[in-house]
Amino acid sequence: MNAPSGSQTSTDTSDTAAALLSLAVATAREAGELIVSMRARGVEVAATKSSLSDVVTEADRACERLVRERLLGNRPDDAFIGEESDGDEAAPRPAPSGVTWIVDPIDGTVNYLYGLPDYAVSIAAALDGETVAGVVLSPGRDLEYTATRGGGGFRNGTPLAQRASPALAQALVATGFGYDARLRARQGRSVARMLPYVRDIRRMGSCALDLCAVAEGLVDAYVEEGPHIWDHAAAGLVAREAGAILEVSGQENGNDLLVCAPEPGFAEFSTLVDTCGFRADARD
Ligand code: IPD
C-alpha cells in the first residue's frame, strides 16, 4: 500500500483523510465497546487458522462484521480487507472510490483470549493504494492512537513528537513471533543473537501496539517477520507520522519483514537486524 496517488490535490487528500479518520475513529470506538462487553461475558476459541496457536474468537468475527457494516454502510463504494474476511490481502477488489479499508478487528487475539490488556482494534484507510488515515484503539489500556498522512500522529489527542534514538546498547526492542513453528524457531534464534547487543527485548503480543509503542517512545525499535497488512497499516502510519521509519520488505518466502525505529537510529538498528539473521534467506 504505497503507490502515490496523483488523482487529488493535497488539500483534497487531507480533507478526505480527515473524513476517513473520523469514520474510522467512531467505528473503532463502537467496536472497542463490543469486544470489551464480549470479553466480560467470557471468550473461547472459535477456530484455529494457520496453526493451533493461531486462534480466532467469536469476538474477532463479530467485531469485523460490525466494522465492515459501519464502514461500507457509510461508504458503499469502498473496498475492504479484513483479517477474518476472505478478502485477498494482495489484490483487493478495485474500489470505485479509490478507498480501501484495512482492518484487524482484534490485533493481539491471544492476549484478548487470556484477558491480558494488550489488544487493539486497528482500522486504516488507503486512498489509491496509499495509507492516509488510521486508528489503533486499545480498550484494555484506554489508548487511542490516530494519524493522517502529513497531519501528524496522536495519542489520545496529544501530538506524538519525533524522538532521538538511544545507542543500541540502551535500546529496548519489541518483537513478535509468527504462528508457524519453523518460523518461530528461526525468530527465536535471531532474538537470542540480538540480546547481547541491546538493553532488552519485549514481546507484548500486538504488532499494532508495538508500532504505536515505537511512535510514543515506550520502546526504541521493533522487528518482526510475518505480520500482515491489517496488523501494521494503521499503526505504521502512526509511527511514520511520529518520525519513525517503518520498512516493510517482502521476502522470498512470502513473509514481510517489518523493521521500525525513529529515523535517527534506524540505519544502525537495521544493520543489527541483518547481522542477527532476521531476514529470511532462500532456504527459509
Ligand atoms: C498477531 C499479533 C502478534 C504478532 C503476530 C500477529 P493477531 O496478530 O500482532 O503480536 O506477533 O505476528 O499475527 O493474530 O493477534 O491479529
Short mmCIF file of C-alpha atoms and ligand atoms in Angstrom, two decimals:
data_model
loop_
_atom_site.label_atom_id
_atom_site.label_comp_id
_atom_site.label_asym_id
_atom_site.label_seq_id
_atom_site.Cartn_x
_atom_site.Cartn_y
_atom_site.Cartn_z
CA MET A 1 0.00 0.00 0.00
CA ASN A 2 2.42 2.69 -1.05
CA ALA A 3 1.78 3.74 -4.62
CA PRO A 4 1.35 7.52 -4.56
CA SER A 5 -1.93 9.00 -5.70
CA GLY A 6 -1.92 11.57 -8.45
CA SER A 7 -5.67 11.96 -8.68
CA GLN A 8 -6.29 14.56 -5.94
CA THR A 9 -4.72 17.80 -4.76
CA SER A 10 -3.05 17.73 -1.34
CA THR A 11 -5.90 19.80 0.17
CA ASP A 12 -8.49 17.38 -1.23
CA THR A 13 -6.45 14.49 0.11
CA SER A 14 -6.12 15.91 3.60
CA ASP A 15 -9.86 16.69 3.72
CA THR A 16 -10.59 13.15 2.59
CA ALA A 17 -8.12 11.73 5.13
CA ALA A 18 -9.73 13.71 7.94
CA ALA A 19 -13.19 12.47 6.96
CA LEU A 20 -11.96 8.87 6.70
CA LEU A 21 -10.26 9.15 10.09
CA SER A 22 -13.41 10.48 11.69
CA LEU A 23 -15.41 7.48 10.43
CA ALA A 24 -12.61 5.11 11.45
CA VAL A 25 -12.45 6.51 14.99
CA ALA A 26 -16.22 6.37 15.53
CA THR A 27 -16.23 2.79 14.23
CA ALA A 28 -13.23 1.71 16.31
CA ARG A 29 -14.83 3.11 19.48
CA GLU A 30 -18.04 1.18 18.84
CA ALA A 31 -16.02 -1.93 18.02
CA GLY A 32 -13.98 -1.47 21.20
CA GLU A 33 -17.15 -1.38 23.30
CA LEU A 34 -18.39 -4.54 21.59
CA ILE A 35 -15.25 -6.57 22.26
CA VAL A 36 -14.97 -5.38 25.87
CA SER A 37 -18.56 -6.44 26.53
CA MET A 38 -18.00 -9.78 24.79
CA ARG A 39 -14.81 -10.29 26.84
CA ALA A 40 -16.75 -9.68 30.04
CA ARG A 41 -19.20 -12.44 29.09
CA GLY A 42 -16.33 -14.91 28.52
CA VAL A 43 -14.34 -15.81 25.43
CA GLU A 44 -13.42 -19.12 23.88
CA VAL A 45 -11.51 -20.17 20.79
CA ALA A 46 -13.95 -20.40 17.87
CA ALA A 47 -11.44 -21.84 15.37
CA THR A 48 -7.76 -22.17 14.62
CA LYS A 49 -6.20 -20.83 11.43
CA SER A 50 -2.63 -21.36 10.20
CA SER A 51 -1.63 -23.44 13.25
CA LEU A 52 -3.03 -24.50 16.66
CA SER A 53 -1.62 -21.32 18.20
CA ASP A 54 -3.28 -19.08 15.58
CA VAL A 55 -6.75 -18.64 17.04
CA VAL A 56 -9.91 -16.73 16.24
CA THR A 57 -12.71 -15.97 18.71
CA GLU A 58 -16.37 -15.14 18.10
CA ALA A 59 -15.45 -11.61 19.18
CA ASP A 60 -12.95 -11.27 16.29
CA ARG A 61 -15.70 -12.26 13.87
CA ALA A 62 -18.46 -10.14 15.42
CA CYS A 63 -16.14 -7.14 15.62
CA GLU A 64 -15.10 -7.43 11.99
CA ARG A 65 -18.76 -7.76 10.92
CA LEU A 66 -19.61 -4.58 12.82
CA VAL A 67 -16.64 -2.66 11.42
CA ARG A 68 -17.41 -3.77 7.88
CA GLU A 69 -21.08 -2.84 8.20
CA ARG A 70 -20.30 0.61 9.60
CA LEU A 71 -17.59 1.44 7.05
CA LEU A 72 -19.26 0.08 3.93
CA GLY A 73 -22.72 1.17 5.16
CA ASN A 74 -21.41 4.74 5.15
CA ARG A 75 -19.21 4.34 2.07
CA PRO A 76 -20.55 1.57 -0.21
CA ASP A 77 -18.07 2.34 -3.00
CA ASP A 78 -15.05 1.44 -0.86
CA ALA A 79 -13.17 -1.88 -0.75
CA PHE A 80 -12.46 -3.84 2.43
CA ILE A 81 -9.62 -6.09 3.57
CA GLY A 82 -10.12 -7.71 6.96
CA GLU A 83 -8.15 -10.32 8.86
CA GLU A 84 -11.20 -12.52 9.37
CA SER A 85 -12.77 -11.97 5.92
CA ASP A 86 -11.98 -13.93 2.83
CA GLY A 87 -10.61 -10.76 1.23
CA ASP A 88 -7.36 -11.13 -0.66
CA GLU A 89 -4.59 -9.19 1.09
CA ALA A 90 -2.56 -8.72 -2.05
CA ALA A 91 -5.24 -7.87 -4.58
CA PRO A 92 -8.45 -6.44 -3.11
CA ARG A 93 -11.39 -5.79 -5.43
CA PRO A 94 -10.84 -2.36 -7.03
CA ALA A 95 -12.94 0.28 -5.29
CA PRO A 96 -14.84 2.83 -7.38
CA SER A 97 -13.99 5.44 -4.71
CA GLY A 98 -10.28 4.56 -4.65
CA VAL A 99 -10.54 3.88 -0.89
CA THR A 100 -9.69 0.54 0.69
CA TRP A 101 -10.24 -0.13 4.39
CA ILE A 102 -7.68 -2.40 6.05
CA VAL A 103 -8.94 -3.85 9.30
CA ASP A 104 -7.75 -6.07 12.11
CA PRO A 105 -10.77 -6.40 14.40
CA ILE A 106 -8.59 -7.64 17.28
CA ASP A 107 -4.84 -7.43 16.93
CA GLY A 108 -3.46 -9.40 19.86
CA THR A 109 -6.17 -12.05 19.85
CA VAL A 110 -4.18 -14.33 22.17
CA ASN A 111 -3.91 -11.54 24.77
CA TYR A 112 -7.64 -10.92 24.39
CA LEU A 113 -8.35 -14.62 24.89
CA TYR A 114 -6.33 -14.70 28.13
CA GLY A 115 -7.63 -11.38 29.49
CA LEU A 116 -4.32 -9.58 29.02
CA PRO A 117 -4.78 -5.88 28.18
CA ASP A 118 -2.60 -5.53 25.06
CA TYR A 119 -5.08 -5.98 22.24
CA ALA A 120 -6.40 -3.40 19.79
CA VAL A 121 -8.88 -2.62 17.06
CA SER A 122 -6.92 -1.43 14.02
CA ILE A 123 -8.56 0.42 11.11
CA ALA A 124 -6.67 2.05 8.25
CA ALA A 125 -7.89 3.75 5.09
CA ALA A 126 -5.79 3.66 1.93
CA LEU A 127 -6.52 6.08 -0.90
CA ASP A 128 -5.33 4.94 -4.33
CA GLY A 129 -3.01 2.48 -2.61
CA GLU A 130 -1.52 4.82 -0.03
CA THR A 131 -2.48 4.72 3.66
CA VAL A 132 -3.88 8.15 4.54
CA ALA A 133 -5.70 7.62 7.84
CA GLY A 134 -5.52 5.16 10.70
CA VAL A 135 -6.67 4.45 14.22
CA VAL A 136 -5.40 1.88 16.71
CA LEU A 137 -7.69 1.66 19.71
CA SER A 138 -6.67 -0.26 22.82
CA PRO A 139 -9.66 -0.61 25.15
CA GLY A 140 -7.57 -2.58 27.68
CA ARG A 141 -5.11 0.31 28.04
CA ASP A 142 -7.55 3.15 27.34
CA LEU A 143 -5.39 4.33 24.45
CA GLU A 144 -6.36 5.67 21.05
CA TYR A 145 -3.61 6.31 18.51
CA THR A 146 -4.59 8.21 15.36
CA ALA A 147 -2.84 9.61 12.32
CA THR A 148 -3.50 11.13 8.94
CA ARG A 149 -0.86 11.29 6.26
CA GLY A 150 1.04 14.56 6.62
CA GLY A 151 -1.20 15.56 9.55
CA GLY A 152 0.83 14.01 12.38
CA GLY A 153 0.29 11.18 14.82
CA PHE A 154 -1.59 11.45 18.10
CA ARG A 155 -2.07 9.51 21.34
CA ASN A 156 -5.42 10.26 22.98
CA GLY A 157 -5.45 13.54 21.05
CA THR A 158 -1.94 14.65 22.09
CA PRO A 159 0.62 15.01 19.27
CA LEU A 160 3.40 12.43 19.19
CA ALA A 161 6.80 14.10 18.87
CA GLN A 162 9.84 12.86 16.98
CA ARG A 163 12.41 11.37 19.36
CA ALA A 164 16.14 10.73 19.46
CA SER A 165 17.29 7.10 19.44
CA PRO A 166 19.48 5.78 22.24
CA ALA A 167 22.68 3.91 21.44
CA LEU A 168 21.91 0.30 20.50
CA ALA A 169 23.21 -0.97 23.85
CA GLN A 170 20.45 1.07 25.53
CA ALA A 171 17.68 0.18 23.08
CA LEU A 172 14.57 -1.63 24.27
CA VAL A 173 13.41 -3.69 21.29
CA ALA A 174 9.90 -5.05 20.76
CA THR A 175 9.41 -8.12 18.63
CA GLY A 176 6.83 -10.78 17.88
CA PHE A 177 6.61 -14.38 16.79
CA GLY A 178 4.54 -15.85 13.99
CA TYR A 179 2.31 -18.88 14.32
CA ASP A 180 4.36 -21.30 12.21
CA ALA A 181 6.66 -23.49 14.34
CA ARG A 182 9.60 -23.36 11.91
CA LEU A 183 9.37 -19.59 11.58
CA ARG A 184 9.23 -19.26 15.38
CA ALA A 185 12.33 -21.37 15.85
CA ARG A 186 14.26 -19.10 13.46
CA GLN A 187 12.84 -15.96 15.08
CA GLY A 188 13.94 -17.29 18.48
CA ARG A 189 17.49 -17.79 17.22
CA SER A 190 17.58 -14.24 15.83
CA VAL A 191 16.29 -12.76 19.09
CA ALA A 192 18.93 -14.74 21.02
CA ARG A 193 21.63 -13.28 18.76
CA MET A 194 20.29 -9.74 19.26
CA LEU A 195 20.02 -9.88 23.06
CA PRO A 196 23.71 -9.23 23.87
CA TYR A 197 23.68 -6.02 21.80
CA VAL A 198 20.57 -4.25 23.17
CA ARG A 199 19.13 -3.24 26.54
CA ASP A 200 16.39 -5.87 26.42
CA ILE A 201 13.63 -7.46 24.36
CA ARG A 202 9.83 -7.19 24.81
CA ARG A 203 7.17 -9.46 23.29
CA MET A 204 3.84 -7.81 24.06
CA GLY A 205 1.58 -9.64 21.60
CA SER A 206 0.17 -6.97 19.29
CA CYS A 207 2.10 -5.74 16.28
CA ALA A 208 -0.16 -2.67 16.03
CA LEU A 209 0.52 -1.68 19.64
CA ASP A 210 4.24 -2.44 19.25
CA LEU A 211 4.45 0.06 16.37
CA CYS A 212 2.49 2.64 18.38
CA ALA A 213 4.91 1.99 21.26
CA VAL A 214 7.79 2.94 18.95
CA ALA A 215 5.83 6.05 17.92
CA GLU A 216 5.36 7.01 21.54
CA GLY A 217 8.81 6.08 22.84
CA LEU A 218 7.67 3.23 25.08
CA VAL A 219 10.17 1.07 23.18
CA ASP A 220 13.03 2.12 20.94
CA ALA A 221 12.60 -0.24 17.99
CA TYR A 222 10.56 -3.15 16.62
CA VAL A 223 11.38 -6.05 14.33
CA GLU A 224 9.24 -8.98 13.22
CA GLU A 225 8.89 -11.25 10.22
CA GLY A 226 5.40 -12.24 9.17
CA PRO A 227 2.82 -9.61 10.17
CA HIS A 228 0.10 -8.93 7.62
CA ILE A 229 -1.05 -5.62 6.25
CA TRP A 230 -4.01 -5.47 8.67
CA ASP A 231 -1.56 -5.74 11.60
CA HIS A 232 0.53 -2.74 10.57
CA ALA A 233 -1.40 -0.47 8.15
CA ALA A 234 -2.86 1.91 10.76
CA ALA A 235 -0.04 1.69 13.30
CA GLY A 236 2.59 2.08 10.59
CA LEU A 237 1.07 5.44 9.67
CA VAL A 238 1.06 6.47 13.36
CA ALA A 239 4.74 5.51 13.65
CA ARG A 240 5.77 7.28 10.44
CA GLU A 241 3.85 10.41 11.35
CA ALA A 242 5.67 10.40 14.70
CA GLY A 243 9.02 10.46 12.91
CA ALA A 244 9.85 6.76 12.78
CA ILE A 245 10.82 4.77 9.72
CA LEU A 246 8.82 1.60 9.10
CA GLU A 247 10.42 -0.59 6.45
CA VAL A 248 8.24 -3.42 5.15
CA SER A 249 10.30 -5.73 2.92
CA GLY A 250 8.81 -8.61 1.00
CA GLN A 251 10.92 -11.75 1.24
CA GLU A 252 11.31 -14.80 -0.98
CA ASN A 253 9.33 -16.96 1.45
CA GLY A 254 6.30 -14.67 1.05
CA ASN A 255 6.57 -13.09 4.51
CA ASP A 256 7.10 -9.39 5.05
CA LEU A 257 9.89 -8.32 7.40
CA LEU A 258 8.98 -5.23 9.45
CA VAL A 259 11.71 -3.03 10.90
CA CYS A 260 10.74 0.16 12.73
CA ALA A 261 12.74 2.73 14.69
CA PRO A 262 12.97 6.51 14.98
CA GLU A 263 14.69 7.94 11.93
CA PRO A 264 17.97 8.93 13.69
CA GLY A 265 18.83 5.36 14.76
CA PHE A 266 17.08 3.41 12.03
CA ALA A 267 20.11 2.53 9.87
CA GLU A 268 22.11 1.19 12.81
CA PHE A 269 19.18 -0.91 14.05
CA SER A 270 18.50 -2.24 10.56
CA THR A 271 22.14 -3.36 10.27
CA LEU A 272 21.82 -5.21 13.58
CA VAL A 273 18.63 -6.88 12.30
CA ASP A 274 20.62 -8.16 9.31
CA THR A 275 23.55 -9.30 11.43
CA CYS A 276 21.25 -11.25 13.76
CA GLY A 277 19.65 -13.12 10.85
CA PHE A 278 16.10 -11.76 11.00
CA ARG A 279 15.91 -11.67 7.20
CA ALA A 280 14.78 -14.94 5.66
CA ASP A 281 17.13 -16.38 3.05
CA ALA A 282 16.29 -18.61 0.10
CA ARG A 283 16.27 -21.77 2.31
CA ASP A 284 13.54 -20.38 4.56
C1 IPD B 1 -0.60 -11.07 15.76
C2 IPD B 1 -0.03 -10.05 16.73
C3 IPD B 1 1.31 -10.51 17.24
C4 IPD B 1 2.28 -10.74 16.13
C5 IPD B 1 1.72 -11.72 15.12
C6 IPD B 1 0.36 -11.23 14.63
P1 IPD B 1 -3.26 -11.31 15.66
O1 IPD B 1 -1.84 -10.63 15.23
O2 IPD B 1 0.09 -8.80 16.09
O3 IPD B 1 1.91 -9.54 18.08
O4 IPD B 1 3.47 -11.26 16.69
O5 IPD B 1 2.64 -11.77 14.05
O6 IPD B 1 -0.16 -12.17 13.72
O7 IPD B 1 -3.22 -12.74 15.18
O8 IPD B 1 -3.36 -11.21 17.12
O9 IPD B 1 -4.26 -10.48 14.94
#
